[in-house]
mmCIF file of C-alpha atoms in Angstrom:
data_model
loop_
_atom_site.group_PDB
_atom_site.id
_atom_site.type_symbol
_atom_site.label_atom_id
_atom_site.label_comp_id
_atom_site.label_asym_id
_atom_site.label_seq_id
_atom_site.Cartn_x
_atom_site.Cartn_y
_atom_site.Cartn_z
ATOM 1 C CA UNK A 258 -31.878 -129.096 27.795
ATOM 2 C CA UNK A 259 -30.824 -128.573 31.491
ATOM 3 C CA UNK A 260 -27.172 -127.086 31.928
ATOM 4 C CA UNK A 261 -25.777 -126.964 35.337
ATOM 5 C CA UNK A 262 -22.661 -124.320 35.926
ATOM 6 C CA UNK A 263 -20.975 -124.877 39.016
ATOM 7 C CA UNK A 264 -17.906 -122.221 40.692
ATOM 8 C CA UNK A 265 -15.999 -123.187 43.698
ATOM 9 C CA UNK A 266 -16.608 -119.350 44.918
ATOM 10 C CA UNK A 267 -18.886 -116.568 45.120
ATOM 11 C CA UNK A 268 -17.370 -114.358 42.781
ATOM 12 C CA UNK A 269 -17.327 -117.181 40.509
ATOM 13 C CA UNK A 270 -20.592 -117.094 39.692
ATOM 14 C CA UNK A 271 -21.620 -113.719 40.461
ATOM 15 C CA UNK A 272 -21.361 -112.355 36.902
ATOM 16 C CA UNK A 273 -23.669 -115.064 36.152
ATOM 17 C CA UNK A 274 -26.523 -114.081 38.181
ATOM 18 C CA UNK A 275 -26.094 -111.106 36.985
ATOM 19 C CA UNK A 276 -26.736 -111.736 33.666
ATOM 20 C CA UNK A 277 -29.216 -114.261 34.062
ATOM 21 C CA UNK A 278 -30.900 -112.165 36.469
ATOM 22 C CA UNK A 279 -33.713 -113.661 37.227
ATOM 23 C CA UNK A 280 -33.966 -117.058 39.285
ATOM 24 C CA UNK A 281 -35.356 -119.237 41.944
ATOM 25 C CA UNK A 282 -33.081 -120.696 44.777
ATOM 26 C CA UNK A 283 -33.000 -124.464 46.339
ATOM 27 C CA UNK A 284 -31.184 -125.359 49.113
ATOM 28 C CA UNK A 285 -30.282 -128.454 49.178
ATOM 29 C CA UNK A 286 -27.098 -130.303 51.106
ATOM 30 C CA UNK A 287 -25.868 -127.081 52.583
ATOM 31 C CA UNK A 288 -25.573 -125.341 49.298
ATOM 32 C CA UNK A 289 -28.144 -123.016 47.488
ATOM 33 C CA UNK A 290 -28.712 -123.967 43.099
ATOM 34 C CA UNK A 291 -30.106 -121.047 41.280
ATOM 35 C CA UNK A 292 -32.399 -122.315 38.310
ATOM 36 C CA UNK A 293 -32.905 -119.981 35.283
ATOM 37 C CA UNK A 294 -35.930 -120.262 32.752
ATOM 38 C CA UNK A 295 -34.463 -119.829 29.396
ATOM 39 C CA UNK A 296 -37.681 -120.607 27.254
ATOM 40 C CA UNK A 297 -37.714 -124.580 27.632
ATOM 41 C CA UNK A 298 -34.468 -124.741 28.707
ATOM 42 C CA UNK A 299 -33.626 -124.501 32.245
ATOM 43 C CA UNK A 300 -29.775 -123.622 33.581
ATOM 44 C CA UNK A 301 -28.928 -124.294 37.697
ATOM 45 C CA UNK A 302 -25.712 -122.434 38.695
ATOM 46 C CA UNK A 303 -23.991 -122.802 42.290
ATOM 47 C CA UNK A 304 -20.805 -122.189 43.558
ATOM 48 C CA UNK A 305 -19.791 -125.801 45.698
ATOM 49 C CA UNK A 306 -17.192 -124.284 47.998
ATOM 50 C CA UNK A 307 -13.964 -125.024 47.576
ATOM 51 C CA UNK A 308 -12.214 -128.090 47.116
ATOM 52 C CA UNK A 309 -13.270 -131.652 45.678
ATOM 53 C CA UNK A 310 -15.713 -133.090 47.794
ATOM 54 C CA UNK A 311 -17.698 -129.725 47.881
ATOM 55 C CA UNK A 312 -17.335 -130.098 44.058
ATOM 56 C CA UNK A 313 -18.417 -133.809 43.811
ATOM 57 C CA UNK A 314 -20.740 -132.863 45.969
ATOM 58 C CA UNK A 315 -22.890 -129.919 43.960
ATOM 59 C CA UNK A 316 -21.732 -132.246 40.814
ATOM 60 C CA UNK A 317 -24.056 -134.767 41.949
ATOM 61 C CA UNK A 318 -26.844 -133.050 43.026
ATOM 62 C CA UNK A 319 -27.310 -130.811 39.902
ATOM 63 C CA UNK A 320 -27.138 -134.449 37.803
ATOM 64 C CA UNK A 321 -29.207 -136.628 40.624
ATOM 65 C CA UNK A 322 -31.391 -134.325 42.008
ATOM 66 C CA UNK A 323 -31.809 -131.122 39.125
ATOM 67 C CA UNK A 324 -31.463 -133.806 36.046
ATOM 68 C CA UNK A 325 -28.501 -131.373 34.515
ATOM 69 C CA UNK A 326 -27.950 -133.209 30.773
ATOM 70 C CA UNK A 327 -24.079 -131.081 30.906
ATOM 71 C CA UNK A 328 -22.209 -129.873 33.405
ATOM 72 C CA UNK A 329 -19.970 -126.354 32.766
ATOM 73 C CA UNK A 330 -17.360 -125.504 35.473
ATOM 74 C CA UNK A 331 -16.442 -121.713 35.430
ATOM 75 C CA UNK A 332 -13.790 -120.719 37.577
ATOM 76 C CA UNK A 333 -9.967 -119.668 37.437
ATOM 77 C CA UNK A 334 -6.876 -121.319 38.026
ATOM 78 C CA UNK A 335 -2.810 -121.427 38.864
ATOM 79 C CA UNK A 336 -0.775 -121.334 36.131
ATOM 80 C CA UNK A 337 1.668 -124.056 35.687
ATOM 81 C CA UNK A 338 2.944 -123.705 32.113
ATOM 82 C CA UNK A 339 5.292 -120.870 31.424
ATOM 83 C CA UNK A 340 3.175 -120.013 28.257
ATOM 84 C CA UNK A 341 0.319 -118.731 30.116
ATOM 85 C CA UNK A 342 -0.151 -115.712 31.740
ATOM 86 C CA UNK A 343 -2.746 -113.678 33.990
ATOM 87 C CA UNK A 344 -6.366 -113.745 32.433
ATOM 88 C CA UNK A 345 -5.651 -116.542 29.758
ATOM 89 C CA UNK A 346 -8.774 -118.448 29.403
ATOM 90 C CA UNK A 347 -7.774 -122.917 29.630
ATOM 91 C CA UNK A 348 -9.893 -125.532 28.428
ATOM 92 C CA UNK A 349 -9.206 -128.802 30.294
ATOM 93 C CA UNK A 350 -9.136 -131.408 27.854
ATOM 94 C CA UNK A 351 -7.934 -134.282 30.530
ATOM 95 C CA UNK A 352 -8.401 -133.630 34.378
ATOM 96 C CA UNK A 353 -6.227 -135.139 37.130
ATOM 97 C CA UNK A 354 -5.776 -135.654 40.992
ATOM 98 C CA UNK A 355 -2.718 -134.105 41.463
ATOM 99 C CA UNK A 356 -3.048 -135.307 45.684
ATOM 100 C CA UNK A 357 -3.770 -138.868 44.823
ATOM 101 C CA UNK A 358 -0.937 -141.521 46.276
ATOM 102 C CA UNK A 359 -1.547 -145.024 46.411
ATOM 103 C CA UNK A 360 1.781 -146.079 44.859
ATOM 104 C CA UNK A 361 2.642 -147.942 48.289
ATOM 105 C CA UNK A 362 1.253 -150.459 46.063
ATOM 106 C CA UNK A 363 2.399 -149.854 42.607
ATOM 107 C CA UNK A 364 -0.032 -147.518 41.265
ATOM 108 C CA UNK A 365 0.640 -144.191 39.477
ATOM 109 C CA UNK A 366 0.470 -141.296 41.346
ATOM 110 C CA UNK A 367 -2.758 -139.783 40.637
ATOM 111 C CA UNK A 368 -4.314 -143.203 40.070
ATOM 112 C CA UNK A 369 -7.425 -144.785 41.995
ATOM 113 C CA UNK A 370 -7.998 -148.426 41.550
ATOM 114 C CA UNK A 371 -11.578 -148.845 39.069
ATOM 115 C CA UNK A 372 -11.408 -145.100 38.167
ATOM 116 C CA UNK A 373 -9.060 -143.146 35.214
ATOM 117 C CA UNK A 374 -5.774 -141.263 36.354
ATOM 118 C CA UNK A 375 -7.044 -138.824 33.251
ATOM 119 C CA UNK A 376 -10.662 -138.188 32.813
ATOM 120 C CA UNK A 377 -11.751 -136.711 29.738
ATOM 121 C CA UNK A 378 -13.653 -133.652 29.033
ATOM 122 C CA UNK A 379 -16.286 -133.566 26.343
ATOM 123 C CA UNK A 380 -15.511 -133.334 22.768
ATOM 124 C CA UNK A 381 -18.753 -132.109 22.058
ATOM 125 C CA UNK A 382 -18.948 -128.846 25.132
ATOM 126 C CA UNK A 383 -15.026 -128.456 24.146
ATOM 127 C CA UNK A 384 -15.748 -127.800 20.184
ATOM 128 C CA UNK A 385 -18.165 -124.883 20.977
ATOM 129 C CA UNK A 386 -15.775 -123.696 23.755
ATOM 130 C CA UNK A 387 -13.277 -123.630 20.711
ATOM 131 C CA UNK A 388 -16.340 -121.882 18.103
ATOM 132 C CA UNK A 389 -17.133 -119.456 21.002
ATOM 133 C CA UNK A 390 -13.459 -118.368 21.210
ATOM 134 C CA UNK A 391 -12.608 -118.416 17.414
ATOM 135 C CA UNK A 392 -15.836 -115.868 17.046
ATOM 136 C CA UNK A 393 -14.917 -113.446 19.910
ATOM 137 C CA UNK A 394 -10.712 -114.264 18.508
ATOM 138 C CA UNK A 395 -10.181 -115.102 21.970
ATOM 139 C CA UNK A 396 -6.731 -117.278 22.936
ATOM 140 C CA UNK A 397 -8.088 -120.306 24.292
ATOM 141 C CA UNK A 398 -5.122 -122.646 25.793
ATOM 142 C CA UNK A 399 -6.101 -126.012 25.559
ATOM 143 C CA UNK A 400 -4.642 -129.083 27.902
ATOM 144 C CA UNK A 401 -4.485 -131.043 30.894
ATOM 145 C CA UNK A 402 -5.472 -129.553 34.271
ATOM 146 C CA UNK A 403 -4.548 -131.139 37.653
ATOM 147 C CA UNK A 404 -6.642 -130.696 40.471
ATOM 148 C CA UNK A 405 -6.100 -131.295 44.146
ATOM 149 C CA UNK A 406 -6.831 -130.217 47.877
ATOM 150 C CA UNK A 407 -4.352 -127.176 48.277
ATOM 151 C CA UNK A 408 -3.463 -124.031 47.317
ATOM 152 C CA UNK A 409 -0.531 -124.144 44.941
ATOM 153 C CA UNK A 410 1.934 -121.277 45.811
ATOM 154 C CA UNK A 411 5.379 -122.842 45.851
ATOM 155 C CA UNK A 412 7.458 -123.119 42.899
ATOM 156 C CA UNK A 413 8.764 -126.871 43.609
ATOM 157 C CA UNK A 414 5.559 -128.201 44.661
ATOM 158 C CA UNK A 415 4.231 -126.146 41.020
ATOM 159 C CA UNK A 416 6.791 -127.796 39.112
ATOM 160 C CA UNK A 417 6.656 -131.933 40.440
ATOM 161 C CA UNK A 418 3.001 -130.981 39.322
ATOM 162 C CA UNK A 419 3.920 -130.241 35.690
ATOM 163 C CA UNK A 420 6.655 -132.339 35.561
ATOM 164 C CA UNK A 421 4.703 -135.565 37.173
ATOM 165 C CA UNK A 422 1.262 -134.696 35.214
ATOM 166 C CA UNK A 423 2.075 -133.184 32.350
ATOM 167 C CA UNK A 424 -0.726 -130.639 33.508
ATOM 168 C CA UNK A 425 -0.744 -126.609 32.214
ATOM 169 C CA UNK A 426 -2.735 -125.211 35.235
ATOM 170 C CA UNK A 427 -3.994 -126.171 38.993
ATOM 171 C CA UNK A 428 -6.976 -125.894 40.681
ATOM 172 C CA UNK A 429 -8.776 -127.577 43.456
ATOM 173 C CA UNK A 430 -12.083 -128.909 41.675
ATOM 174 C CA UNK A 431 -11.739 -129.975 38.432
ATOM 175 C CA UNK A 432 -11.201 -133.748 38.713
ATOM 176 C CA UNK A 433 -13.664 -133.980 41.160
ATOM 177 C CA UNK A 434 -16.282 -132.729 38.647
ATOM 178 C CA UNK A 435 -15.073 -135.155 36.217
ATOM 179 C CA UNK A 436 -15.307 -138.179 38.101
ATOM 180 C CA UNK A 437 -18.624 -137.936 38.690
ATOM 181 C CA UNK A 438 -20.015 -136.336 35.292
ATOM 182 C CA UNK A 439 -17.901 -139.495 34.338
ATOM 183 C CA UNK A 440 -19.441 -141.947 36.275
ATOM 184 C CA UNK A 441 -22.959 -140.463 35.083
ATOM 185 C CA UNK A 442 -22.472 -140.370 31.813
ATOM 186 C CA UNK A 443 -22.687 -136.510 31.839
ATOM 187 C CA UNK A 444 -21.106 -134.459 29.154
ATOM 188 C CA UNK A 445 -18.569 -132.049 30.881
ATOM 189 C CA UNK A 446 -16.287 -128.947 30.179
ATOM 190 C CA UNK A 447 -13.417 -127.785 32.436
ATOM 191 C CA UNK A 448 -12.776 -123.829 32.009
ATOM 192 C CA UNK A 449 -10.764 -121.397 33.867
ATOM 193 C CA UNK A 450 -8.954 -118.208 33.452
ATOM 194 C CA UNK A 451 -5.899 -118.062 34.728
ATOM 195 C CA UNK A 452 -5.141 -115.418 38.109
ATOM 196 C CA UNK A 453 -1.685 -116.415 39.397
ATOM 197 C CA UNK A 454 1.355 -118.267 38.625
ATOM 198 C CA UNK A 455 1.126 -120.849 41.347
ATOM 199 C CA UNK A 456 4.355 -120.242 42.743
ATOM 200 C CA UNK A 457 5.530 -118.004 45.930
ATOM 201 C CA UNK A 458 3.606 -114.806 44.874
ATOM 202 C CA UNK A 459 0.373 -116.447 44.352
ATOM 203 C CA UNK A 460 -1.812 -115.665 47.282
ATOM 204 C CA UNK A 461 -1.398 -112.190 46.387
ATOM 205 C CA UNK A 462 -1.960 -112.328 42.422
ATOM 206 C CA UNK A 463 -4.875 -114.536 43.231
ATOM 207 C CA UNK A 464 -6.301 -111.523 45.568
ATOM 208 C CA UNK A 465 -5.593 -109.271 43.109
ATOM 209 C CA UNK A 466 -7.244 -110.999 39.841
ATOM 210 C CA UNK A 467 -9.356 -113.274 41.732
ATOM 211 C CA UNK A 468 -12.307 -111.242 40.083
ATOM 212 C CA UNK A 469 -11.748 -110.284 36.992
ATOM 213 C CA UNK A 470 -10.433 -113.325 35.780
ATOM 214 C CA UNK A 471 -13.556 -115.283 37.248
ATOM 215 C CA UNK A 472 -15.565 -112.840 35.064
ATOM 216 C CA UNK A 473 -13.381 -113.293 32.230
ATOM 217 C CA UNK A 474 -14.032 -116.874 32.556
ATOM 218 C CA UNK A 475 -18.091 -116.361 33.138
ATOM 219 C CA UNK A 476 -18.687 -114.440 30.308
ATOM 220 C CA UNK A 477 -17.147 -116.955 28.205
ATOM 221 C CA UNK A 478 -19.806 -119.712 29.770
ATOM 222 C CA UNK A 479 -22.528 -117.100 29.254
ATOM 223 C CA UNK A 480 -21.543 -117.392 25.506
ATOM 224 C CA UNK A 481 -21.502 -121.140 25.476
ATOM 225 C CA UNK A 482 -24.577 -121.506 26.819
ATOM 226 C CA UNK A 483 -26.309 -119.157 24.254
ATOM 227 C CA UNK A 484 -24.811 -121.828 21.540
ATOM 228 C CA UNK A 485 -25.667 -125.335 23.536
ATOM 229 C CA UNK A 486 -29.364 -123.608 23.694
ATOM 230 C CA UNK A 487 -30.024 -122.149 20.561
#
């Protein structure tokens, strides 16, 4: 089996290195894939850079050029429902492009001709998500996340985006990931931990939590894994 994780920052998959520890580096398209040995498994983690062509991007090249069988995005995320809080861990069950507006001609907003306004995460990844979570008793919120090319930290703009997408948090990479693990035929799961509220106070929560919920959201993958691969 060959896993790829990808986070959209450094300290996104920082605590993954270091408990992998040991690995070899390619560069390849401007970004660097770190491939771990586990037995005759092999796992490639990178962090794209943020936003959803740096996503697609290290997407695609862990499928197309590393042969990754499932893709595992690890990161953390704005919090659009009022039920969630700082540190909450979300599975994204449907993704969405939150930026997307053709309706000029009488599409949905979100909706690209001969794609999916909703792309679907794995059933498969998401039940041991859900097994991982129920073992540790760890609150795992479960729903749709919208993705999109900003930084969410206005409580209007936050609210159209719940309102218009039914969506529970808001990141920038998401979707991007899941078009193209759709497209391949890739098996993918959506995970983040929540480190601000997406509204006018969230450049500073996200400062403040930017780490520990990006751990909080690693170690959770770190557990995964150790279930796909055993």
């Amino acid at each position: 089996m060959v896993i790829g994780i990808i986070g959209a920052m450094v300290e996104e998959i920082t605590p993954l290195l270091a408990h992998f520890g040991h690995y070899k580096e390619h560069h390849k398209g401007g970004n660097v894939y770190y491939e771990i040995a586990q037995g005759e498994h092999r796992i490639f983690i990178a962090y794209s850079k943020i936003g959803k062509v740096h996503a697609a991007l290290s997407a695609g090249a862990m499928i197309l050029s590393f042969g990754c069988e499932q893709i595992i995005f690890s990161g953390v995320a704005g919090a659009l429902s009022a039920e969630l809080k700082v540190g909450d861990l979300v599975l994204g069950l449907k993704l969405c492009q939150h930026d997307v507006d053709i309706s000029a001609f009488g599409h949905a907003l979100g909706f690209i001709p001969e794609s999916k306004l909703y792309v679907e995460s794995s059933p498969a990844l998401n039940a041991i998500a859900r097994e991982v979570a129920n073992s540790q008793a760890i609150p795992l919120k479960e729903g749709i996340i919208a993705s999109g090319d900003c930084f969410i930290a206005n409580g209007e703009k936050k609210q159209w985006i719940a309102r218009q997408f039914n969506a529970i948090a808001v990141e920038m990479e998401g979707a991007a990931v899941a078009v193209v693990c759709d497209a391949c035929g890739i098996p993918f799961c959506i995970l983040r931990s929540i480190s601000d509220n997406a509204d006018g106070s969230a450049d500073i929560s996200f400062d403040e939590f930017l780490e520990s919920s990006a751990k909080r959201s690693a170690d959770f993958v770190v557990q995964m894994c150790a279930k796909i691969l055993q």
